[in-house]
Short mmCIF file of C-alpha atoms (C1' of nucleotides) in Angstrom, two decimals:
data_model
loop_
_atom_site.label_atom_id
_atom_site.label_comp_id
_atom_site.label_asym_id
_atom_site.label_seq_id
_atom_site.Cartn_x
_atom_site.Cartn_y
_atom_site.Cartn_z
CA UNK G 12 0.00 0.00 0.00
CA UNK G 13 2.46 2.52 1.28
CA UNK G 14 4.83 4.72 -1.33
CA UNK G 15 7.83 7.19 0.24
CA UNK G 16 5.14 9.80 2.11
CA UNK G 17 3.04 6.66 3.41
CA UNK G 18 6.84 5.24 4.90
CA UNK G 19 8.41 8.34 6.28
CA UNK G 20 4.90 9.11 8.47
CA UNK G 21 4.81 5.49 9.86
CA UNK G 22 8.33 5.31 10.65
CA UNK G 23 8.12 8.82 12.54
CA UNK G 24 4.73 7.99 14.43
CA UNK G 25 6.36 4.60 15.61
CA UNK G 26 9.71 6.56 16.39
CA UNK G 27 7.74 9.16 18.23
CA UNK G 28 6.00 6.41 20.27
CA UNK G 29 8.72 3.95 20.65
CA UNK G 30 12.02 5.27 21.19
CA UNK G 31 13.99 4.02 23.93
CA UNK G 32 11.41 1.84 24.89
CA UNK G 33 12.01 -2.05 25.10
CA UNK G 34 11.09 -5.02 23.37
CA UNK G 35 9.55 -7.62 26.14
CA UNK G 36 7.70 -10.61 24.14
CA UNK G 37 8.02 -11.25 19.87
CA UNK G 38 5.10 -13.30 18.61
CA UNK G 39 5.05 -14.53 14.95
CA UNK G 40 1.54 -15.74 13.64
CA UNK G 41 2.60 -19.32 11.07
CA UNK G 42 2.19 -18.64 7.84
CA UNK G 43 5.43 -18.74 6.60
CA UNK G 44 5.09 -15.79 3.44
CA UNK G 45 5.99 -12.30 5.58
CA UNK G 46 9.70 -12.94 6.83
CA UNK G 47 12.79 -13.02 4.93
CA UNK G 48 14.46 -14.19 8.32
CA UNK G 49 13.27 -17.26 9.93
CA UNK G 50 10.88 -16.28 12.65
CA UNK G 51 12.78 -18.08 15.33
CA UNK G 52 15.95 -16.46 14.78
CA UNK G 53 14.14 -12.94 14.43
CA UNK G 54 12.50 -13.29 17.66
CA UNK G 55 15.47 -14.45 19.54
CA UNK G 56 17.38 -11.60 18.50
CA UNK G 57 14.50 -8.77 19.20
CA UNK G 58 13.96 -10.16 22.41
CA UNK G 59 15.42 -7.69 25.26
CA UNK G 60 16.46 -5.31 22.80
CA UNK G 61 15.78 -1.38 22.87
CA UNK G 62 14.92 0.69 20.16
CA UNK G 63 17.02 3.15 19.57
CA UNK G 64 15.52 4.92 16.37
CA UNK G 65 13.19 3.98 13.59
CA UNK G 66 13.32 5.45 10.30
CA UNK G 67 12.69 5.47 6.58
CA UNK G 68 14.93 3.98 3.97
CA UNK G 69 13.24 3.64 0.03
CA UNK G 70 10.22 1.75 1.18
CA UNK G 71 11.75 0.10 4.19
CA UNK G 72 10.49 1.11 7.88
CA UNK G 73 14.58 0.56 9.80
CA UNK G 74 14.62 -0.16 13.53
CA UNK G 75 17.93 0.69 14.71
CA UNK G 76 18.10 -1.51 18.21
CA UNK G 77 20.72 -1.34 20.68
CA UNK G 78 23.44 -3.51 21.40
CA UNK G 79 23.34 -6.80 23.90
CA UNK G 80 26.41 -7.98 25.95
CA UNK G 81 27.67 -11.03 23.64
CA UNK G 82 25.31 -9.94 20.58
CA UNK G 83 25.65 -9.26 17.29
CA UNK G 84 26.35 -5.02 16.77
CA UNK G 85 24.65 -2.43 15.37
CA UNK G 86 21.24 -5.12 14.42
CA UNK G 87 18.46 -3.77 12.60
CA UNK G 88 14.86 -4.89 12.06
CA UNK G 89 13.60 -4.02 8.57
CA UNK G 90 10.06 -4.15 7.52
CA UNK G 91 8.33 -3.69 4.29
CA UNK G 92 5.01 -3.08 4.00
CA UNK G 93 4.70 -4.30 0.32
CA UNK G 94 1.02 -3.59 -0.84
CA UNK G 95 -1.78 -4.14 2.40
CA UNK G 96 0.82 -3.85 5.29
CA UNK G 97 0.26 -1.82 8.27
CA UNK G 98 2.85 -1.41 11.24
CA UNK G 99 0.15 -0.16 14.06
CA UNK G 100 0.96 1.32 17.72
CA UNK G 101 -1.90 0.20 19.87
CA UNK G 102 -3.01 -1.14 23.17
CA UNK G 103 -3.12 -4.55 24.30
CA UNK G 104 -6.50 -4.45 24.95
CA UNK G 105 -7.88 -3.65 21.59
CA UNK G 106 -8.75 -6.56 19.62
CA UNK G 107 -6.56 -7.96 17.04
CA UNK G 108 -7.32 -7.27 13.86
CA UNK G 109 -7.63 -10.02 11.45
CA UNK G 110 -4.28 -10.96 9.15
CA UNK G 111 -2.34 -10.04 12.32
CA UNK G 112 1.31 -11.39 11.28
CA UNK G 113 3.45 -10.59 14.51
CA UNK G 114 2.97 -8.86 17.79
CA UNK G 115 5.30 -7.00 19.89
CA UNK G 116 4.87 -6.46 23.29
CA UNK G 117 6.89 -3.51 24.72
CA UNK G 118 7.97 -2.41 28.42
CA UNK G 119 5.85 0.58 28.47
CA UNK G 120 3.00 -1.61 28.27
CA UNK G 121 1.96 -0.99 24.61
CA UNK G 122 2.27 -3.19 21.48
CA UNK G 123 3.66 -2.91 17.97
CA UNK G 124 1.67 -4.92 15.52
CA UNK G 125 2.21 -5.78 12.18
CA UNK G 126 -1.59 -6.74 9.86
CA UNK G 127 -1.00 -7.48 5.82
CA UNK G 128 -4.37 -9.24 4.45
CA UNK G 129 -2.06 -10.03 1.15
CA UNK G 130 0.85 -10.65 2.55
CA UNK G 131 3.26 -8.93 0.39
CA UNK G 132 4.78 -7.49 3.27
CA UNK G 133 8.37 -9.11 4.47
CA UNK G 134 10.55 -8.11 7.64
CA UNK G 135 14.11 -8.99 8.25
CA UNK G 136 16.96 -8.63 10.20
CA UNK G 137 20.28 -6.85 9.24
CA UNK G 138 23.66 -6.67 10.78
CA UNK G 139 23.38 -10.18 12.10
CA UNK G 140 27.28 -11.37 11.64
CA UNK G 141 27.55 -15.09 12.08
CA UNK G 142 30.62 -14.03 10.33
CA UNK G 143 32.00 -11.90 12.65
CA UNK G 144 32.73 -9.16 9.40
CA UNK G 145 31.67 -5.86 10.27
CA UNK G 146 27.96 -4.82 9.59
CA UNK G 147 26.72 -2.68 6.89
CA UNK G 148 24.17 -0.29 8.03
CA UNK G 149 20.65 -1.27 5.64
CA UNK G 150 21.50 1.11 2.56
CA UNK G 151 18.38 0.31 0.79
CA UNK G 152 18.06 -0.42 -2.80
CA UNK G 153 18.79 2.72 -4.98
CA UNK G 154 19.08 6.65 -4.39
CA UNK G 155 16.87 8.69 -2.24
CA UNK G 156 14.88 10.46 -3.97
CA UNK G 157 14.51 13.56 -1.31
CA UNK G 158 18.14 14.22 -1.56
CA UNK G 159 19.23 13.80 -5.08
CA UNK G 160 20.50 16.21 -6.91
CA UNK G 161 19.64 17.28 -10.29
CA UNK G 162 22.64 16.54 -12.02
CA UNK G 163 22.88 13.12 -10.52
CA UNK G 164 18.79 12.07 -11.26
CA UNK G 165 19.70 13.15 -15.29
CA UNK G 166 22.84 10.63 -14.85
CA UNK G 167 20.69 8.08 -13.56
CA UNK G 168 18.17 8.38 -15.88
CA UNK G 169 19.36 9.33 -19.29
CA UNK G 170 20.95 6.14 -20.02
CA UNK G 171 17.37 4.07 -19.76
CA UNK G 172 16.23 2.36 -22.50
CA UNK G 173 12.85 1.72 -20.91
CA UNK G 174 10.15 4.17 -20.17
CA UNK G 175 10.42 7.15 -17.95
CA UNK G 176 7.25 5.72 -15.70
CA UNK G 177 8.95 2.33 -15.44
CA UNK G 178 12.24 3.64 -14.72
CA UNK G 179 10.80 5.48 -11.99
CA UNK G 180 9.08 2.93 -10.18
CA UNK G 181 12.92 1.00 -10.71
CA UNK G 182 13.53 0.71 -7.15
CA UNK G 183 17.37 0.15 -8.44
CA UNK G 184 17.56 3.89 -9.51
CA UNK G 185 15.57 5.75 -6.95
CA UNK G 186 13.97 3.61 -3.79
CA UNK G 187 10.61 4.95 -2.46
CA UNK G 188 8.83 6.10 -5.66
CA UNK G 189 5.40 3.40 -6.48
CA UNK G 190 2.44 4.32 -9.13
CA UNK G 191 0.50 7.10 -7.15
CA UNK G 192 3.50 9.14 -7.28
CA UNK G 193 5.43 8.29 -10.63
CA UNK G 194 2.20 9.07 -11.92
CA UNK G 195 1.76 12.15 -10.16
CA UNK G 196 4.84 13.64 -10.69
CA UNK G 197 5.12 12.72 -14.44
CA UNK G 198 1.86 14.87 -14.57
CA UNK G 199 2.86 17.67 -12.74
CA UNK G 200 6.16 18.00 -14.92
CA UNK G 201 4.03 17.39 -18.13
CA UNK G 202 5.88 14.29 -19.11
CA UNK G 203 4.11 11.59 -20.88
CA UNK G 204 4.75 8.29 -18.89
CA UNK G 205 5.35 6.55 -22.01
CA UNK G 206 8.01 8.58 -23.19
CA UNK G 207 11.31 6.27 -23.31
CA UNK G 208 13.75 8.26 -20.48
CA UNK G 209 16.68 8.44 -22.72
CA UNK G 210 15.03 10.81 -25.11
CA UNK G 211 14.18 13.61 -22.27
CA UNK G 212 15.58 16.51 -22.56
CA UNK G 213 17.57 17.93 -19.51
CA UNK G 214 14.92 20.60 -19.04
CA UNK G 215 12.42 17.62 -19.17
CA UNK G 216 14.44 16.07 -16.38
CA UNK G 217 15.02 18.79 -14.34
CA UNK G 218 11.29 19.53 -14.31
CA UNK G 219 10.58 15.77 -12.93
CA UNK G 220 12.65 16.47 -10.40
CA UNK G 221 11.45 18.85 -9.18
CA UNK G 222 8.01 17.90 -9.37
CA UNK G 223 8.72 14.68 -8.26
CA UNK G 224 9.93 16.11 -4.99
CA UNK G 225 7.46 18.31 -4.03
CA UNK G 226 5.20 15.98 -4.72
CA UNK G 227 6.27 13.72 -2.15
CA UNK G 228 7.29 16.66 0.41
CA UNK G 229 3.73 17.91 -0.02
CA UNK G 230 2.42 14.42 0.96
CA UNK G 231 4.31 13.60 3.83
CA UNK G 232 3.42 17.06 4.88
CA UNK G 233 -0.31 15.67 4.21
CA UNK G 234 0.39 12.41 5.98
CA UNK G 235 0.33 10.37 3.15
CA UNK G 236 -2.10 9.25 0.64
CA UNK G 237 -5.08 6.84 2.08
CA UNK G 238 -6.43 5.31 -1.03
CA UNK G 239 -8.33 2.44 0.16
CA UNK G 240 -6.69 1.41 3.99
CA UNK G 241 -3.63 3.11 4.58
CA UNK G 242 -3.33 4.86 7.98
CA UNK G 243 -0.69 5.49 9.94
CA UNK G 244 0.90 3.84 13.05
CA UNK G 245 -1.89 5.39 15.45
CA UNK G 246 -4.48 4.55 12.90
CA UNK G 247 -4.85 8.05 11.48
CA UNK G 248 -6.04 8.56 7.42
CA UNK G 249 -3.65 11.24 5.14
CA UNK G 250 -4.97 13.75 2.77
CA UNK G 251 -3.01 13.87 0.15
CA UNK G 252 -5.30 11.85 -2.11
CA UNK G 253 -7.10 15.08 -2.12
CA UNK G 254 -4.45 16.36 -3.77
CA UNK G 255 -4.12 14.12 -6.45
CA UNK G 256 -4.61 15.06 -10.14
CA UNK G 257 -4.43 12.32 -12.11
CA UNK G 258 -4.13 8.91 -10.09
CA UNK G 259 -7.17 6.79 -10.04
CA UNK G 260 -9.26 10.06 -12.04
CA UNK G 261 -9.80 8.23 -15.25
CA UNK G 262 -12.41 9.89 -17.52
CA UNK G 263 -12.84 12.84 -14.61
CA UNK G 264 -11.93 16.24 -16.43
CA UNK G 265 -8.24 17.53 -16.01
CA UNK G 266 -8.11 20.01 -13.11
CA UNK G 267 -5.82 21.88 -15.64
CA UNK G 268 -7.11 21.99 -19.43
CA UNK G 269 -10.69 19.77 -18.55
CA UNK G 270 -9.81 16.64 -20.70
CA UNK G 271 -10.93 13.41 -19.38
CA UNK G 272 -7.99 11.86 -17.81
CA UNK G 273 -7.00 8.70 -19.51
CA UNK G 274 -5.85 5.36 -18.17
CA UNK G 275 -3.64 2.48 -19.73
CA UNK G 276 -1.48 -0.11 -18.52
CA UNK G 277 2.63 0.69 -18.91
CA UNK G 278 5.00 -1.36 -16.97
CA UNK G 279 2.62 -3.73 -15.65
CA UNK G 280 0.73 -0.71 -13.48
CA UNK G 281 -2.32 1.06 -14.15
CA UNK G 282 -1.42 4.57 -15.36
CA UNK G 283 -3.21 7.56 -15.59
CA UNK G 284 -2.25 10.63 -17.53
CA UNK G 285 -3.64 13.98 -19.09
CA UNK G 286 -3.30 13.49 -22.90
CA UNK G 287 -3.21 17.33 -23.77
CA UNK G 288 -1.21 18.56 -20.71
CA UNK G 289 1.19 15.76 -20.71
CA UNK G 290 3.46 15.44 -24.15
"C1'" DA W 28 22.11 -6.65 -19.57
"C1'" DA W 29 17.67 -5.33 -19.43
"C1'" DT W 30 12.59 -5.41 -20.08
"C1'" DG W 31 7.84 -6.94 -19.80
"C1'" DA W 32 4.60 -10.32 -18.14
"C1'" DA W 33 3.22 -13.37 -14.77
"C1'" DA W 34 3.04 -14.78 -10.17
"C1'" DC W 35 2.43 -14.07 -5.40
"C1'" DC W 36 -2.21 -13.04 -2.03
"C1'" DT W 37 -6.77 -11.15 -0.30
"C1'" DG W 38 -10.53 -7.89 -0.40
"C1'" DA W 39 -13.63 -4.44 -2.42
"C1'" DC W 40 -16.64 -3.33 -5.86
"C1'" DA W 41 -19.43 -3.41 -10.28
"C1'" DG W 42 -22.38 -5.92 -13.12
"C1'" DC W 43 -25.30 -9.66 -14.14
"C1'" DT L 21 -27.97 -13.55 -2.80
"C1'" DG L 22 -24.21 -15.00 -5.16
"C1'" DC L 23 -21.25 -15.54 -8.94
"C1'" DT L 24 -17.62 -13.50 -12.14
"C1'" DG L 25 -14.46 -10.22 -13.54
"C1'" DT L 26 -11.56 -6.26 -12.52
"C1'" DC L 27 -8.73 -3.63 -9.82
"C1'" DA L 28 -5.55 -2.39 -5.92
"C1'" DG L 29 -0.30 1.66 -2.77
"C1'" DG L 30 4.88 -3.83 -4.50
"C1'" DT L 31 8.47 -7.00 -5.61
"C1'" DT L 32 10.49 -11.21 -7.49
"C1'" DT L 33 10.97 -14.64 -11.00
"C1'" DC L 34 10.90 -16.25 -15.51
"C1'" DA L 35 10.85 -15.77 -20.46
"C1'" DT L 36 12.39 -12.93 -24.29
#
DNA sequence: AATGAAACCTGACAGC
DNA sequence: TGCTGTCAGGTTTCAT
């Protein structure tokens, strides 16, 4: 479910509610699909631990947890939310919801909980050194898109030979970015999605990103987009689906120029453009 | 090497 | 009511 905006607010509603505090009980429901680690192994090593920090990397929600006499250093908990997941901060005493996946009870007496109905969501552990070598901090998959510059999003770009929507939901090139807000940007910068990246121009470029991040500051300023479910770890909607001017508008008039907004598939997605105001 | 399609899952909704 | 088809915020795997 969640893109960049959804990420960042989760991972700073559970930092703001669980920093420093301490992980007491791990439970892990059975189905197998949502860890990458083996479930055993995860909750041995997240039992005891504090949480230092939690934060956004790409898509990935990073728990940075402190260090144990005779433990592995610097461990991590990762979790991806893939399409459905939700990483919740509630109270023990509110029901579970169904497609719970794990539960984490904490010393101040609340819990973390992790619900995906689909179960595209995974969660890991990093930094775990059964080979004694020193542990990479989680790096993510590509380039933040927040903090690139404009010079280095051309580089990474222009050589494509794929198009610019695909190439932007290439979590290889720039982590974070899903179909809400390629598509939104892409409109915003005027840039047909179909276009093939290597024939932008540099203007063309420069306007994507641009758009392309104030789109996403604007939405995590919102608190995210809530299309269908998404809400954030205290179970709060976004807005910034009311900001949206082309995703999931097909045949409603262009806020712009009034032409019904088309939709096609590209790249596997559903994409939805502005024929006249996007070239 | 790189690209697109299919697969992985469940739920919501429209239409019959 | 209930069935079928379509669609959904993502990623990985398998053919080209």
């Amino acid at each position: 479910m969640p893109e960049l905006p959804e990420v960042e607010t989760i991972a700073r509603g559970v930092d703001e509610r669980l920093r420093g505090d301490r992980i007491e009980t791990v439970w892990f429901s059975e189905k197998p699909e949502p860890f990458n680690s083996p479930p055993q192994l995860m909750a041995k090593e997240l039992h005891g631990r504090r949480i230092d920090r939690v934060h956004r990397v790409g898509k990935h929600i990073v728990f940075d947890l402190a260090d144990r006499p005779a433990s592995s250093q610097g461990l991590q908990w990762i979790v991806h939310l893939g399409m459905t997941g939700r990483l919740l901060v509630a109270d023990p005493a509110t029901p579970l919801p169904p497609h719970t996946h794990a539960v984490l009870q904490l010393k101040s007496g609340r819990e973390l909980r992790f619900v995906d109905p689909r179960r595209f969501g995974r969660m890991a552990l990093h930094g775990v050194s059964p080979k004694k070598t020193k542990p990479k901090r989680f790096q993510g998959t590509g380039q933040e898109p927040l903090s690139i510059s404009p010079d280095e999003f051309a580089a990474l770009f222009r050589p494509r030979r794929t198009s610019i929507k695909a190439a932007l939901l290439n979590q290889k090139l720039l982590h974070g970015v899903g179909n809400i807000y390629a598509d939104e940007s892409l409109f915003r910068a005027g840039i047909r999605p179909r276009r093939m990246a290597r024939h932008l121009k540099r203007a063309e470029l420069d306007r994507l990103h641009a758009s392309l991040q104030s789109v996403l500051s604007e939405a995590i300023s919102l608190g995210g987009s809530s299309v269908s479910d998404y809400v954030d770890a205290a179970g709060v909607a976004g807005f910034f689906q009311l900001e949206h001017r082309v995703y999931l508008r097909t045949g409603q008039p262009c806020l712009v120029c009034g032409t019904p907004i088309r939709r096609m598939v590209l790249a596997g997605r559903g994409t939805h453009y502005c024929p006249h105001c996007q070239r």
